[in-house]
CSV table of N, CA, C and O in Angstrom, one decimal:
chain,number,residue,atom,x,y,z
A,1,GLN,N,-34.0,-7.1,83.0
A,1,GLN,CA,-34.6,-8.0,83.2
A,1,GLN,C,-36.1,-8.4,82.6
A,1,GLN,O,-36.7,-7.0,83.1
A,2,LEU,N,-36.6,-9.4,81.9
A,2,LEU,CA,-38.0,-9.2,81.0
A,2,LEU,C,-38.6,-10.5,82.7
A,2,LEU,O,-38.1,-11.5,82.6
A,3,TYR,N,-40.0,-9.8,82.4
A,3,TYR,CA,-41.0,-10.7,83.1
A,3,TYR,C,-42.2,-10.7,81.9
A,3,TYR,O,-41.9,-10.4,80.9
A,4,THR,N,-42.8,-12.2,82.6
A,4,THR,CA,-43.8,-12.4,81.3
A,4,THR,C,-44.6,-11.7,82.0
A,4,THR,O,-45.4,-10.9,82.7
A,5,THR,N,-46.5,-11.8,80.9
A,5,THR,CA,-47.3,-10.7,81.5
A,5,THR,C,-48.2,-12.2,82.3
A,5,THR,O,-49.5,-12.0,82.6
A,6,TYR,N,-47.8,-12.9,83.3
A,6,TYR,CA,-48.7,-14.0,84.0
A,6,TYR,C,-48.3,-13.3,85.7
A,6,TYR,O,-47.6,-13.5,85.6
A,7,ALA,N,-49.9,-13.3,86.1
A,7,ALA,CA,-49.4,-13.2,87.2
A,7,ALA,C,-49.4,-13.7,87.9
A,7,ALA,O,-50.1,-15.3,88.0
A,8,ILE,N,-49.4,-13.6,89.3
A,8,ILE,CA,-48.8,-15.0,89.9
A,8,ILE,C,-50.1,-14.3,91.4
A,8,ILE,O,-50.1,-13.8,92.1
A,9,ILE,N,-51.0,-15.3,91.7
A,9,ILE,CA,-52.2,-14.9,92.1
A,9,ILE,C,-51.7,-15.8,93.6
A,9,ILE,O,-51.7,-16.7,93.5
A,10,PRO,N,-52.1,-15.5,94.8
A,10,PRO,CA,-51.9,-15.5,95.6
A,10,PRO,C,-52.6,-17.2,96.7
A,10,PRO,O,-54.0,-16.6,95.6
A,11,PRO,N,-52.7,-17.7,97.5
A,11,PRO,CA,-53.6,-18.6,97.8
A,11,PRO,C,-54.6,-17.7,98.2
A,11,PRO,O,-54.4,-16.4,99.3
A,12,GLY,N,-55.9,-18.0,98.8
A,12,GLY,CA,-57.0,-17.1,98.9
A,12,GLY,C,-57.3,-16.3,98.3
A,12,GLY,O,-58.1,-15.3,98.7
A,13,TRP,N,-57.0,-16.2,97.0
A,13,TRP,CA,-57.0,-14.8,96.1
A,13,TRP,C,-59.1,-14.8,96.0
A,13,TRP,O,-59.2,-13.8,95.9
A,14,GLU,N,-59.4,-15.0,96.1
A,14,GLU,CA,-61.3,-15.3,95.5
A,14,GLU,C,-61.8,-15.1,96.6
A,14,GLU,O,-62.6,-14.8,97.0
A,15,THR,N,-61.2,-15.5,98.2
A,15,THR,CA,-61.8,-14.9,99.1
A,15,THR,C,-61.7,-14.2,99.9
A,15,THR,O,-62.6,-13.4,101.1
A,16,MET,N,-60.5,-12.8,99.2
A,16,MET,CA,-60.6,-11.6,99.1
A,16,MET,C,-61.6,-10.3,99.3
A,16,MET,O,-62.4,-11.2,97.7
A,17,THR,N,-61.9,-9.3,99.8
A,17,THR,CA,-63.2,-8.2,99.4
A,17,THR,C,-61.8,-8.0,98.3
A,17,THR,O,-60.9,-8.0,97.6
A,18,PRO,N,-62.7,-7.0,97.7
A,18,PRO,CA,-62.5,-6.7,96.0
A,18,PRO,C,-61.6,-4.9,96.4
A,18,PRO,O,-60.4,-4.8,96.3
A,19,GLY,N,-61.5,-4.6,97.7
A,19,GLY,CA,-60.7,-4.0,98.3
A,19,GLY,C,-59.4,-4.1,99.1
A,19,GLY,O,-58.2,-3.5,98.2
A,20,CYS,N,-59.5,-5.1,99.5
A,20,CYS,CA,-58.1,-6.7,99.6
A,20,CYS,C,-58.0,-6.4,98.6
A,20,CYS,O,-56.1,-6.4,97.9
A,21,GLN,N,-58.5,-6.8,97.5
A,21,GLN,CA,-57.4,-7.6,96.3
A,21,GLN,C,-56.8,-5.9,95.3
A,21,GLN,O,-56.1,-5.6,95.2
A,22,GLU,N,-57.8,-4.5,95.5
A,22,GLU,CA,-56.8,-4.0,94.5
A,22,GLU,C,-55.2,-3.4,95.7
A,22,GLU,O,-54.6,-3.0,95.1
A,23,LYS,N,-55.6,-3.6,96.7
A,23,LYS,CA,-54.2,-3.3,98.2
A,23,LYS,C,-53.4,-4.5,97.5
A,23,LYS,O,-52.3,-3.4,97.4
A,24,MET,N,-53.3,-5.1,96.8
A,24,MET,CA,-52.4,-6.3,96.6
A,24,MET,C,-51.6,-6.1,95.4
A,24,MET,O,-50.4,-5.9,94.4
A,25,PHE,N,-52.8,-5.4,94.0
A,25,PHE,CA,-52.3,-4.7,92.7
A,25,PHE,C,-52.1,-3.3,92.6
A,25,PHE,O,-53.3,-2.9,91.9
A,26,PRO,N,-51.7,-2.5,93.3
A,26,PRO,CA,-52.7,-1.3,92.9
A,26,PRO,C,-52.2,-0.2,91.9
A,26,PRO,O,-52.8,0.8,91.4
A,27,ILE,N,-51.9,-0.9,90.6
A,27,ILE,CA,-51.4,0.1,89.5
A,27,ILE,C,-53.0,-0.8,89.3
A,27,ILE,O,-52.9,-1.9,88.2
A,28,THR,N,-53.9,-0.1,88.4
A,28,THR,CA,-54.9,-0.2,87.1
A,28,THR,C,-54.5,0.7,86.5
A,28,THR,O,-54.7,2.3,86.0
A,29,VAL,N,-54.5,-0.3,84.9
A,29,VAL,CA,-53.9,1.0,83.8
A,29,VAL,C,-55.2,0.5,82.5
A,29,VAL,O,-55.3,-1.3,82.1
A,30,GLY,N,-55.7,1.7,81.3
A,30,GLY,CA,-56.7,0.6,81.3
A,30,GLY,C,-58.1,1.7,80.2
A,30,GLY,O,-58.2,2.5,81.4
A,31,GLY,N,-58.7,1.1,79.7
A,31,GLY,CA,-59.4,1.9,79.0
A,31,GLY,C,-60.6,0.6,79.7
A,31,GLY,O,-60.9,-0.2,79.8
A,32,MET,N,-62.0,1.4,78.2
A,32,MET,CA,-62.6,0.7,78.3
A,32,MET,C,-63.2,-1.2,78.4
A,32,MET,O,-64.0,-1.5,77.7
A,33,TYR,N,-62.5,-1.3,77.0
A,33,TYR,CA,-62.2,-2.4,76.0
A,33,TYR,C,-61.2,-3.3,76.8
A,33,TYR,O,-59.9,-2.8,77.4
A,34,ASP,N,-60.5,-4.2,76.1
A,34,ASP,CA,-59.2,-4.9,76.6
A,34,ASP,C,-57.4,-4.5,75.9
A,34,ASP,O,-57.5,-4.2,74.8
A,35,GLU,N,-56.9,-4.5,77.1
A,35,GLU,CA,-55.8,-4.1,76.5
A,35,GLU,C,-54.7,-5.3,76.3
A,35,GLU,O,-54.8,-6.2,77.6
A,36,PHE,N,-53.8,-5.2,75.5
A,36,PHE,CA,-53.3,-6.2,75.7
A,36,PHE,C,-51.4,-6.0,75.9
A,36,PHE,O,-50.9,-5.7,75.2
A,37,VAL,N,-50.9,-6.1,77.0
A,37,VAL,CA,-49.7,-6.4,76.6
A,37,VAL,C,-48.8,-7.3,76.8
A,37,VAL,O,-48.9,-8.5,77.0
A,38,ASN,N,-47.6,-6.4,75.9
A,38,ASN,CA,-46.8,-7.6,75.4
A,38,ASN,C,-45.5,-7.4,76.2
A,38,ASN,O,-44.6,-8.7,75.4
A,39,CYS,N,-45.2,-6.8,76.6
A,39,CYS,CA,-43.6,-6.5,77.2
A,39,CYS,C,-44.2,-5.4,78.7
A,39,CYS,O,-44.1,-4.5,78.7
A,40,THR,N,-42.7,-6.6,79.6
A,40,THR,CA,-42.6,-5.5,80.9
A,40,THR,C,-41.6,-5.6,81.1
A,40,THR,O,-40.5,-7.4,81.4
A,41,LEU,N,-40.3,-4.6,81.4
A,41,LEU,CA,-40.1,-4.3,81.8
A,41,LEU,C,-39.2,-3.9,82.8
A,41,LEU,O,-40.2,-2.9,83.5
A,42,GLN,N,-38.2,-4.2,83.5
A,42,GLN,CA,-38.0,-3.3,84.7
A,42,GLN,C,-36.5,-2.6,84.1
A,42,GLN,O,-35.3,-3.1,83.9
A,43,ASP,N,-36.6,-1.0,84.5
A,43,ASP,CA,-35.4,-0.9,84.3
A,43,ASP,C,-34.7,-0.1,85.7
A,43,ASP,O,-35.1,0.3,86.6
A,44,GLU,N,-33.5,-0.7,85.8
A,44,GLU,CA,-33.3,-0.7,87.1
A,44,GLU,C,-32.2,0.7,87.4
A,44,GLU,O,-31.8,1.3,88.4
A,45,THR,N,-31.3,0.9,86.0
A,45,THR,CA,-31.1,2.4,86.3
A,45,THR,C,-31.6,3.6,86.8
A,45,THR,O,-31.1,4.8,87.8
A,46,ASN,N,-33.0,3.4,86.1
A,46,ASN,CA,-34.2,4.8,86.5
A,46,ASN,C,-35.2,4.3,87.4
A,46,ASN,O,-35.8,5.0,87.8
A,47,GLU,N,-34.8,2.9,88.2
A,47,GLU,CA,-35.7,2.7,88.9
A,47,GLU,C,-37.0,2.2,88.2
A,47,GLU,O,-38.1,3.4,89.4
A,48,LEU,N,-37.3,1.8,87.6
A,48,LEU,CA,-39.0,2.3,86.7
A,48,LEU,C,-39.2,0.7,86.3
A,48,LEU,O,-38.6,0.1,85.8
A,49,ILE,N,-40.6,0.5,86.4
A,49,ILE,CA,-41.3,-1.2,85.4
A,49,ILE,C,-41.8,0.3,83.9
A,49,ILE,O,-42.7,0.9,84.5
A,50,ILE,N,-41.6,-0.1,83.0
A,50,ILE,CA,-42.0,-0.4,81.1
A,50,ILE,C,-42.6,-1.2,81.5
A,50,ILE,O,-42.4,-2.7,81.1
A,51,VAL,N,-44.3,-0.8,80.3
A,51,VAL,CA,-45.1,-1.3,80.4
A,51,VAL,C,-45.5,-1.5,78.5
A,51,VAL,O,-45.9,0.1,78.4
A,52,ALA,N,-45.6,-2.1,77.8
A,52,ALA,CA,-46.0,-1.5,76.4
A,52,ALA,C,-46.8,-3.4,75.7
A,52,ALA,O,-46.8,-4.2,76.2
A,53,GLY,N,-47.7,-2.5,74.7
A,53,GLY,CA,-48.6,-3.5,74.5
A,53,GLY,C,-49.7,-2.7,72.6
A,53,GLY,O,-48.9,-1.7,72.5
A,54,MET,N,-50.9,-3.5,73.4
A,54,MET,CA,-51.7,-2.9,72.3
A,54,MET,C,-53.3,-2.9,72.9
A,54,MET,O,-53.4,-3.0,73.6
A,55,THR,N,-53.6,-1.8,72.5
A,55,THR,CA,-55.5,-1.3,72.8
A,55,THR,C,-56.0,-1.3,71.1
A,55,THR,O,-56.0,-0.5,71.0
A,56,ILE,N,-57.7,-0.9,71.8
A,56,ILE,CA,-58.6,-0.1,71.1
A,56,ILE,C,-59.5,0.4,72.2
A,56,ILE,O,-60.3,0.7,71.2
A,57,SER,N,-59.1,0.4,73.0
A,57,SER,CA,-59.9,1.1,74.1
A,57,SER,C,-59.5,3.1,73.7
A,57,SER,O,-58.6,3.7,73.5
A,58,PRO,N,-60.7,3.3,72.8
A,58,PRO,CA,-61.1,4.5,72.5
A,58,PRO,C,-60.9,5.8,73.5
A,58,PRO,O,-60.2,7.0,73.3
A,59,ASP,N,-60.9,5.5,74.9
A,59,ASP,CA,-60.5,6.3,76.2
A,59,ASP,C,-59.1,6.2,76.7
A,59,ASP,O,-58.8,6.7,78.0
A,60,PHE,N,-59.4,5.0,76.3
A,60,PHE,CA,-56.9,4.8,76.6
A,60,PHE,C,-56.1,5.7,75.7
A,60,PHE,O,-55.1,5.4,76.2
A,61,GLY,N,-56.5,5.3,74.7
A,61,GLY,CA,-55.8,6.6,73.7
A,61,GLY,C,-56.7,7.0,72.8
A,61,GLY,O,-57.9,7.0,73.4
A,62,PRO,N,-55.9,7.5,71.4
A,62,PRO,CA,-57.2,8.4,70.6
A,62,PRO,C,-58.1,7.9,70.2
A,62,PRO,O,-59.2,9.0,69.2
A,63,ALA,N,-58.5,6.6,69.5
A,63,ALA,CA,-59.2,6.2,68.7
A,63,ALA,C,-59.4,4.4,69.1
A,63,ALA,O,-58.6,4.5,70.0
A,64,GLU,N,-60.1,4.4,68.6
A,64,GLU,CA,-60.9,2.8,68.5
A,64,GLU,C,-59.9,1.4,68.0
A,64,GLU,O,-60.4,0.4,67.9
A,65,ASN,N,-59.3,1.9,66.7
A,65,ASN,CA,-58.6,1.3,66.0
A,65,ASN,C,-57.1,1.0,66.7
A,65,ASN,O,-57.0,1.7,68.0
A,66,PRO,N,-56.7,-0.2,66.2
A,66,PRO,CA,-55.5,-0.2,67.3
A,66,PRO,C,-54.2,0.6,66.8
A,66,PRO,O,-54.2,0.9,66.4
A,67,HIS,N,-53.6,0.2,68.6
A,67,HIS,CA,-52.8,1.4,68.6
A,67,HIS,C,-51.4,1.0,69.8
A,67,HIS,O,-52.7,0.3,70.7
A,68,GLY,N,-50.6,1.3,69.5
A,68,GLY,CA,-49.7,1.1,70.4
A,68,GLY,C,-49.7,2.0,72.0
A,68,GLY,O,-50.2,3.2,71.9
A,69,PHE,N,-49.5,1.2,73.2
A,69,PHE,CA,-49.2,2.2,74.7
A,69,PHE,C,-47.6,1.7,74.8
A,69,PHE,O,-47.4,0.2,74.6
A,70,ILE,N,-47.3,2.8,75.5
A,70,ILE,CA,-46.2,2.2,75.9
A,70,ILE,C,-45.8,3.0,77.6
A,70,ILE,O,-46.0,3.7,77.3
A,71,TYR,N,-46.2,2.6,79.2
A,71,TYR,CA,-45.6,3.8,80.0
A,71,TYR,C,-45.2,3.0,80.5
A,71,TYR,O,-44.1,1.9,80.9
A,72,ALA,N,-44.5,3.5,81.8
A,72,ALA,CA,-44.0,3.7,83.1
A,72,ALA,C,-44.1,3.9,84.3
A,72,ALA,O,-44.9,4.5,84.1
A,73,VAL,N,-44.0,3.1,85.3
A,73,VAL,CA,-44.2,3.9,86.5
A,73,VAL,C,-42.5,3.3,87.4
A,73,VAL,O,-41.9,2.9,86.8
A,74,ASP,N,-42.6,4.3,88.5
A,74,ASP,CA,-41.7,3.9,89.5
A,74,ASP,C,-42.0,2.4,90.6
A,74,ASP,O,-43.2,2.2,90.2
A,75,TYR,N,-41.1,2.5,91.6
A,75,TYR,CA,-41.1,1.1,92.1
A,75,TYR,C,-42.0,1.1,93.1
A,75,TYR,O,-43.0,0.8,93.9
A,76,THR,N,-42.7,2.5,93.4
A,76,THR,CA,-44.0,2.4,93.8
A,76,THR,C,-45.5,2.6,94.1
A,76,THR,O,-46.1,3.1,94.7
A,77,GLY,N,-45.0,3.1,92.2
A,77,GLY,CA,-46.8,2.8,91.6
A,77,GLY,C,-46.8,4.0,91.2
A,77,GLY,O,-47.7,4.6,90.5
A,78,ASN,N,-46.3,5.0,91.5
A,78,ASN,CA,-46.2,6.6,90.4
A,78,ASN,C,-45.9,6.6,88.8
A,78,ASN,O,-45.1,5.7,88.8
A,79,TRP,N,-46.9,6.9,88.4
A,79,TRP,CA,-47.5,7.0,86.9
A,79,TRP,C,-45.9,8.0,86.4
A,79,TRP,O,-45.7,8.9,87.1
A,80,ALA,N,-44.3,7.8,85.8
A,80,ALA,CA,-43.7,8.3,85.6
A,80,ALA,C,-44.0,8.7,84.1
A,80,ALA,O,-43.5,10.2,83.7
A,81,TRP,N,-43.9,8.4,82.9
A,81,TRP,CA,-44.4,8.8,81.5
A,81,TRP,C,-45.4,8.0,80.8
A,81,TRP,O,-45.9,6.3,81.2
A,82,GLY,N,-45.9,8.8,79.9
A,82,GLY,CA,-47.2,7.0,78.6
A,82,GLY,C,-46.7,8.0,77.8
A,82,GLY,O,-47.1,9.0,77.4
A,83,PHE,N,-47.1,7.2,76.6
A,83,PHE,CA,-47.0,7.7,74.6
A,83,PHE,C,-48.1,6.7,74.6
A,83,PHE,O,-47.5,5.6,74.8
A,84,PHE,N,-48.9,7.5,73.1
A,84,PHE,CA,-49.6,6.0,72.2
A,84,PHE,C,-48.5,5.9,71.3
A,84,PHE,O,-48.4,7.2,70.7
A,85,PHE,N,-49.1,5.0,70.1
A,85,PHE,CA,-48.3,5.5,69.0
A,85,PHE,C,-49.4,4.8,68.0
A,85,PHE,O,-49.6,3.2,67.7
A,86,TYR,N,-49.4,4.6,66.5
A,86,TYR,CA,-49.7,3.6,65.3
A,86,TYR,C,-49.2,3.0,65.0
A,86,TYR,O,-47.5,3.6,64.2
A,87,ASN,N,-49.3,1.7,63.7
A,87,ASN,CA,-47.5,1.5,63.9
A,87,ASN,C,-47.6,2.2,62.0
A,87,ASN,O,-49.1,2.3,61.3
């Protein structure tokens, strides 16, 4: 099953406190610059959500030059694994 990278923002989002907003989307991943998610997949067999994309954040990967990333979290939001790679 393939999902788009667009989030569905619930009504009233703008009036929620930052703490309440974080509880609605409990997974935060990334570094000091923008990370671009190109693919999000649901692995039903292993019960994982797999996310892949590109970053230039040196604190999210090895350097400031563009590199890819892929990671997986389980259905409750626990980190399962993650890797970075160069093209």
